[in-house]
Amino acid sequence: MGTWLADREHVPAYILCSTAKRAAMTAQIMREQFADRPKIDYVSGLYHASPDTILAKIRLAPTGDLMVVGHNPGIASFADLISETRPKHERFGVFPTTSTMISDVHRDSWKDLKFGDAKLLNFVVPRDLKALV
């Protein structure tokens, strides 16, 4: 997934990541695919966080492109609430492991982020990448 993101120039400047071992490993593996290695901030409050908690943690992030590595069911609910529209992808509500949603947010600062602010650009799951090879 990291290679897919890098190939499309969707490289974060900063990664907010749960402290859970598997999430941390995922963030590190993805980070290694980016020429400019983003800083990773491990946030214990992201482990099984609610959408409101995820939003609160994002509001504290520095300005710049951001990646969030979290857990279900919170991350799936957050993705649904932050997007102004849902993708027409049968796996969006399930949000399988390593699913990736790419959004565009027009805010000067993450502190101003609200639910419904994100314009969906893409949503992929690992199975989709296998079909592209």
JSON list of C-alpha atoms in Angstrom, two decimals:
[
{"chain": "A", "resi": 1, "resn": "MET", "atom": "CA", "xyz": [0.00, 0.00, 0.00]},
{"chain": "A", "resi": 2, "resn": "GLY", "atom": "CA", "xyz": [2.90, 2.33, 0.74]},
{"chain": "A", "resi": 3, "resn": "THR", "atom": "CA", "xyz": [4.31, 1.80, -2.75]},
{"chain": "A", "resi": 4, "resn": "TRP", "atom": "CA", "xyz": [0.88, 2.40, -4.28]},
{"chain": "A", "resi": 5, "resn": "LEU", "atom": "CA", "xyz": [0.60, 5.69, -2.35]},
{"chain": "A", "resi": 6, "resn": "ALA", "atom": "CA", "xyz": [4.13, 6.79, -3.27]},
{"chain": "A", "resi": 7, "resn": "ASP", "atom": "CA", "xyz": [3.56, 5.97, -6.95]},
{"chain": "A", "resi": 8, "resn": "ARG", "atom": "CA", "xyz": [0.55, 8.30, -6.91]},
{"chain": "A", "resi": 9, "resn": "GLU", "atom": "CA", "xyz": [2.38, 11.00, -4.95]},
{"chain": "A", "resi": 10, "resn": "HIS", "atom": "CA", "xyz": [0.12, 10.64, -1.91]},
{"chain": "A", "resi": 11, "resn": "VAL", "atom": "CA", "xyz": [2.94, 10.97, 0.59]},
{"chain": "A", "resi": 12, "resn": "PRO", "atom": "CA", "xyz": [2.14, 12.26, 4.06]},
{"chain": "A", "resi": 13, "resn": "ALA", "atom": "CA", "xyz": [4.35, 14.73, 5.88]},
{"chain": "A", "resi": 14, "resn": "TYR", "atom": "CA", "xyz": [3.21, 13.29, 9.19]},
{"chain": "A", "resi": 15, "resn": "ILE", "atom": "CA", "xyz": [1.73, 10.01, 10.45]},
{"chain": "A", "resi": 16, "resn": "LEU", "atom": "CA", "xyz": [-0.52, 9.65, 13.48]},
{"chain": "A", "resi": 17, "resn": "CYS", "atom": "CA", "xyz": [-0.34, 6.02, 14.55]},
{"chain": "A", "resi": 18, "resn": "SER", "atom": "CA", "xyz": [-1.82, 3.88, 17.27]},
{"chain": "A", "resi": 19, "resn": "THR", "atom": "CA", "xyz": [0.70, 2.45, 19.72]},
{"chain": "A", "resi": 20, "resn": "ALA", "atom": "CA", "xyz": [-0.53, -1.08, 18.99]},
{"chain": "A", "resi": 21, "resn": "LYS", "atom": "CA", "xyz": [2.30, -3.29, 17.68]},
{"chain": "A", "resi": 22, "resn": "ARG", "atom": "CA", "xyz": [0.61, -4.22, 14.38]},
{"chain": "A", "resi": 23, "resn": "ALA", "atom": "CA", "xyz": [-0.37, -0.61, 13.65]},
{"chain": "A", "resi": 24, "resn": "ALA", "atom": "CA", "xyz": [3.16, 0.57, 14.40]},
{"chain": "A", "resi": 25, "resn": "MET", "atom": "CA", "xyz": [4.61, -2.11, 12.11]},
{"chain": "A", "resi": 26, "resn": "THR", "atom": "CA", "xyz": [2.20, -1.09, 9.34]},
{"chain": "A", "resi": 27, "resn": "ALA", "atom": "CA", "xyz": [3.15, 2.58, 9.68]},
{"chain": "A", "resi": 28, "resn": "GLN", "atom": "CA", "xyz": [6.87, 1.76, 9.60]},
{"chain": "A", "resi": 29, "resn": "ILE", "atom": "CA", "xyz": [6.54, -0.48, 6.53]},
{"chain": "A", "resi": 30, "resn": "MET", "atom": "CA", "xyz": [4.53, 2.15, 4.68]},
{"chain": "A", "resi": 31, "resn": "ARG", "atom": "CA", "xyz": [6.91, 4.93, 5.75]},
{"chain": "A", "resi": 32, "resn": "GLU", "atom": "CA", "xyz": [9.83, 3.06, 4.20]},
{"chain": "A", "resi": 33, "resn": "GLN", "atom": "CA", "xyz": [8.17, 3.32, 0.77]},
{"chain": "A", "resi": 34, "resn": "PHE", "atom": "CA", "xyz": [8.29, 7.13, 0.82]},
{"chain": "A", "resi": 35, "resn": "ALA", "atom": "CA", "xyz": [11.41, 8.97, -0.37]},
{"chain": "A", "resi": 36, "resn": "ASP", "atom": "CA", "xyz": [10.77, 11.72, 2.19]},
{"chain": "A", "resi": 37, "resn": "ARG", "atom": "CA", "xyz": [10.25, 9.79, 5.43]},
{"chain": "A", "resi": 38, "resn": "PRO", "atom": "CA", "xyz": [7.35, 11.34, 7.36]},
{"chain": "A", "resi": 39, "resn": "LYS", "atom": "CA", "xyz": [7.57, 11.72, 11.12]},
{"chain": "A", "resi": 40, "resn": "ILE", "atom": "CA", "xyz": [5.49, 9.15, 13.02]},
{"chain": "A", "resi": 41, "resn": "ASP", "atom": "CA", "xyz": [3.73, 10.20, 16.21]},
{"chain": "A", "resi": 42, "resn": "TYR", "atom": "CA", "xyz": [2.58, 7.17, 18.23]},
{"chain": "A", "resi": 43, "resn": "VAL", "atom": "CA", "xyz": [-0.63, 8.09, 20.04]},
{"chain": "A", "resi": 44, "resn": "SER", "atom": "CA", "xyz": [-1.99, 5.69, 22.67]},
{"chain": "A", "resi": 45, "resn": "GLY", "atom": "CA", "xyz": [-5.44, 7.26, 22.44]},
{"chain": "A", "resi": 46, "resn": "LEU", "atom": "CA", "xyz": [-5.86, 5.92, 18.88]},
{"chain": "A", "resi": 47, "resn": "TYR", "atom": "CA", "xyz": [-6.13, 2.31, 20.03]},
{"chain": "A", "resi": 48, "resn": "HIS", "atom": "CA", "xyz": [-9.80, 1.40, 19.40]},
{"chain": "A", "resi": 49, "resn": "ALA", "atom": "CA", "xyz": [-10.64, 5.12, 19.38]},
{"chain": "A", "resi": 50, "resn": "SER", "atom": "CA", "xyz": [-14.07, 6.49, 18.61]},
{"chain": "A", "resi": 51, "resn": "PRO", "atom": "CA", "xyz": [-14.53, 8.79, 15.61]},
{"chain": "A", "resi": 52, "resn": "ASP", "atom": "CA", "xyz": [-14.69, 11.77, 17.99]},
{"chain": "A", "resi": 53, "resn": "THR", "atom": "CA", "xyz": [-11.38, 10.80, 19.59]},
{"chain": "A", "resi": 54, "resn": "ILE", "atom": "CA", "xyz": [-9.72, 10.34, 16.19]},
{"chain": "A", "resi": 55, "resn": "LEU", "atom": "CA", "xyz": [-10.97, 13.78, 15.14]},
{"chain": "A", "resi": 56, "resn": "ALA", "atom": "CA", "xyz": [-9.63, 15.30, 18.37]},
{"chain": "A", "resi": 57, "resn": "LYS", "atom": "CA", "xyz": [-6.19, 13.74, 17.80]},
{"chain": "A", "resi": 58, "resn": "ILE", "atom": "CA", "xyz": [-6.09, 14.95, 14.19]},
{"chain": "A", "resi": 59, "resn": "ARG", "atom": "CA", "xyz": [-6.94, 18.48, 15.33]},
{"chain": "A", "resi": 60, "resn": "LEU", "atom": "CA", "xyz": [-3.65, 18.46, 17.29]},
{"chain": "A", "resi": 61, "resn": "ALA", "atom": "CA", "xyz": [-1.55, 17.44, 14.26]},
{"chain": "A", "resi": 62, "resn": "PRO", "atom": "CA", "xyz": [0.85, 19.86, 12.60]},
{"chain": "A", "resi": 63, "resn": "THR", "atom": "CA", "xyz": [-0.10, 21.41, 9.27]},
{"chain": "A", "resi": 64, "resn": "GLY", "atom": "CA", "xyz": [0.62, 19.27, 6.21]},
{"chain": "A", "resi": 65, "resn": "ASP", "atom": "CA", "xyz": [-0.48, 16.05, 4.56]},
{"chain": "A", "resi": 66, "resn": "LEU", "atom": "CA", "xyz": [-1.48, 13.54, 7.19]},
{"chain": "A", "resi": 67, "resn": "MET", "atom": "CA", "xyz": [-1.89, 9.77, 7.45]},
{"chain": "A", "resi": 68, "resn": "VAL", "atom": "CA", "xyz": [-3.78, 8.11, 10.31]},
{"chain": "A", "resi": 69, "resn": "VAL", "atom": "CA", "xyz": [-3.12, 4.46, 11.17]},
{"chain": "A", "resi": 70, "resn": "GLY", "atom": "CA", "xyz": [-5.84, 3.21, 13.51]},
{"chain": "A", "resi": 71, "resn": "HIS", "atom": "CA", "xyz": [-8.27, 0.42, 14.24]},
{"chain": "A", "resi": 72, "resn": "ASN", "atom": "CA", "xyz": [-11.78, -0.75, 13.58]},
{"chain": "A", "resi": 73, "resn": "PRO", "atom": "CA", "xyz": [-14.52, -0.13, 14.32]},
{"chain": "A", "resi": 74, "resn": "GLY", "atom": "CA", "xyz": [-13.52, 3.49, 15.00]},
{"chain": "A", "resi": 75, "resn": "ILE", "atom": "CA", "xyz": [-11.45, 4.16, 11.89]},
{"chain": "A", "resi": 76, "resn": "ALA", "atom": "CA", "xyz": [-14.22, 2.89, 9.59]},
{"chain": "A", "resi": 77, "resn": "SER", "atom": "CA", "xyz": [-16.80, 5.05, 11.34]},
{"chain": "A", "resi": 78, "resn": "PHE", "atom": "CA", "xyz": [-14.44, 8.02, 11.25]},
{"chain": "A", "resi": 79, "resn": "ALA", "atom": "CA", "xyz": [-13.85, 7.56, 7.50]},
{"chain": "A", "resi": 80, "resn": "ASP", "atom": "CA", "xyz": [-17.58, 7.51, 6.91]},
{"chain": "A", "resi": 81, "resn": "LEU", "atom": "CA", "xyz": [-18.21, 10.64, 9.01]},
{"chain": "A", "resi": 82, "resn": "ILE", "atom": "CA", "xyz": [-15.30, 12.72, 7.71]},
{"chain": "A", "resi": 83, "resn": "SER", "atom": "CA", "xyz": [-16.20, 12.18, 4.04]},
{"chain": "A", "resi": 84, "resn": "GLU", "atom": "CA", "xyz": [-18.75, 14.35, 2.31]},
{"chain": "A", "resi": 85, "resn": "THR", "atom": "CA", "xyz": [-19.61, 11.32, 0.14]},
{"chain": "A", "resi": 86, "resn": "ARG", "atom": "CA", "xyz": [-19.10, 7.57, 0.49]},
{"chain": "A", "resi": 87, "resn": "PRO", "atom": "CA", "xyz": [-17.14, 5.64, -2.13]},
{"chain": "A", "resi": 88, "resn": "LYS", "atom": "CA", "xyz": [-19.00, 3.08, -4.21]},
{"chain": "A", "resi": 89, "resn": "HIS", "atom": "CA", "xyz": [-16.79, 0.31, -2.84]},
{"chain": "A", "resi": 90, "resn": "GLU", "atom": "CA", "xyz": [-18.39, -2.75, -1.26]},
{"chain": "A", "resi": 91, "resn": "ARG", "atom": "CA", "xyz": [-15.63, -2.95, 1.41]},
{"chain": "A", "resi": 92, "resn": "PHE", "atom": "CA", "xyz": [-15.80, 0.65, 2.64]},
{"chain": "A", "resi": 93, "resn": "GLY", "atom": "CA", "xyz": [-18.09, -0.10, 5.60]},
{"chain": "A", "resi": 94, "resn": "VAL", "atom": "CA", "xyz": [-15.89, -3.02, 6.62]},
{"chain": "A", "resi": 95, "resn": "PHE", "atom": "CA", "xyz": [-12.57, -1.15, 6.15]},
{"chain": "A", "resi": 96, "resn": "PRO", "atom": "CA", "xyz": [-10.33, -4.26, 6.03]},
{"chain": "A", "resi": 97, "resn": "THR", "atom": "CA", "xyz": [-6.77, -4.21, 7.38]},
{"chain": "A", "resi": 98, "resn": "THR", "atom": "CA", "xyz": [-4.55, -1.75, 5.47]},
{"chain": "A", "resi": 99, "resn": "SER", "atom": "CA", "xyz": [-7.51, -0.19, 3.68]},
{"chain": "A", "resi": 100, "resn": "THR", "atom": "CA", "xyz": [-6.60, 3.29, 2.54]},
{"chain": "A", "resi": 101, "resn": "MET", "atom": "CA", "xyz": [-8.81, 6.29, 1.99]},
{"chain": "A", "resi": 102, "resn": "ILE", "atom": "CA", "xyz": [-7.33, 9.32, 0.27]},
{"chain": "A", "resi": 103, "resn": "SER", "atom": "CA", "xyz": [-9.10, 12.61, 0.84]},
{"chain": "A", "resi": 104, "resn": "ASP", "atom": "CA", "xyz": [-8.62, 16.25, 0.11]},
{"chain": "A", "resi": 105, "resn": "VAL", "atom": "CA", "xyz": [-9.36, 18.68, 2.92]},
{"chain": "A", "resi": 106, "resn": "HIS", "atom": "CA", "xyz": [-9.40, 22.43, 2.33]},
{"chain": "A", "resi": 107, "resn": "ARG", "atom": "CA", "xyz": [-8.53, 23.80, 5.76]},
{"chain": "A", "resi": 108, "resn": "ASP", "atom": "CA", "xyz": [-5.67, 26.05, 6.81]},
{"chain": "A", "resi": 109, "resn": "SER", "atom": "CA", "xyz": [-5.17, 23.98, 9.94]},
{"chain": "A", "resi": 110, "resn": "TRP", "atom": "CA", "xyz": [-6.17, 20.53, 11.19]},
{"chain": "A", "resi": 111, "resn": "LYS", "atom": "CA", "xyz": [-7.58, 22.22, 14.31]},
{"chain": "A", "resi": 112, "resn": "ASP", "atom": "CA", "xyz": [-10.50, 23.43, 12.17]},
{"chain": "A", "resi": 113, "resn": "LEU", "atom": "CA", "xyz": [-11.39, 19.98, 10.79]},
{"chain": "A", "resi": 114, "resn": "LYS", "atom": "CA", "xyz": [-15.04, 18.91, 11.07]},
{"chain": "A", "resi": 115, "resn": "PHE", "atom": "CA", "xyz": [-16.96, 15.81, 10.06]},
{"chain": "A", "resi": 116, "resn": "GLY", "atom": "CA", "xyz": [-18.03, 16.06, 6.42]},
{"chain": "A", "resi": 117, "resn": "ASP", "atom": "CA", "xyz": [-14.98, 18.18, 5.44]},
{"chain": "A", "resi": 118, "resn": "ALA", "atom": "CA", "xyz": [-13.11, 15.58, 3.38]},
{"chain": "A", "resi": 119, "resn": "LYS", "atom": "CA", "xyz": [-13.56, 15.26, -0.35]},
{"chain": "A", "resi": 120, "resn": "LEU", "atom": "CA", "xyz": [-13.02, 11.60, -1.18]},
{"chain": "A", "resi": 121, "resn": "LEU", "atom": "CA", "xyz": [-10.37, 11.02, -3.86]},
{"chain": "A", "resi": 122, "resn": "ASN", "atom": "CA", "xyz": [-9.90, 7.27, -3.60]},
{"chain": "A", "resi": 123, "resn": "PHE", "atom": "CA", "xyz": [-10.50, 4.21, -1.44]},
{"chain": "A", "resi": 124, "resn": "VAL", "atom": "CA", "xyz": [-8.60, 0.96, -1.91]},
{"chain": "A", "resi": 125, "resn": "VAL", "atom": "CA", "xyz": [-8.15, -2.30, -0.08]},
{"chain": "A", "resi": 126, "resn": "PRO", "atom": "CA", "xyz": [-5.17, -4.65, -0.50]},
{"chain": "A", "resi": 127, "resn": "ARG", "atom": "CA", "xyz": [-7.22, -6.99, -2.69]},
{"chain": "A", "resi": 128, "resn": "ASP", "atom": "CA", "xyz": [-7.69, -4.12, -5.18]},
{"chain": "A", "resi": 129, "resn": "LEU", "atom": "CA", "xyz": [-3.92, -3.76, -5.55]},
{"chain": "A", "resi": 130, "resn": "LYS", "atom": "CA", "xyz": [-3.54, -7.43, -6.47]},
{"chain": "A", "resi": 131, "resn": "ALA", "atom": "CA", "xyz": [-6.05, -6.89, -9.27]},
{"chain": "A", "resi": 132, "resn": "LEU", "atom": "CA", "xyz": [-3.94, -4.01, -10.62]},
{"chain": "A", "resi": 133, "resn": "VAL", "atom": "CA", "xyz": [-0.73, -6.06, -10.93]}
]
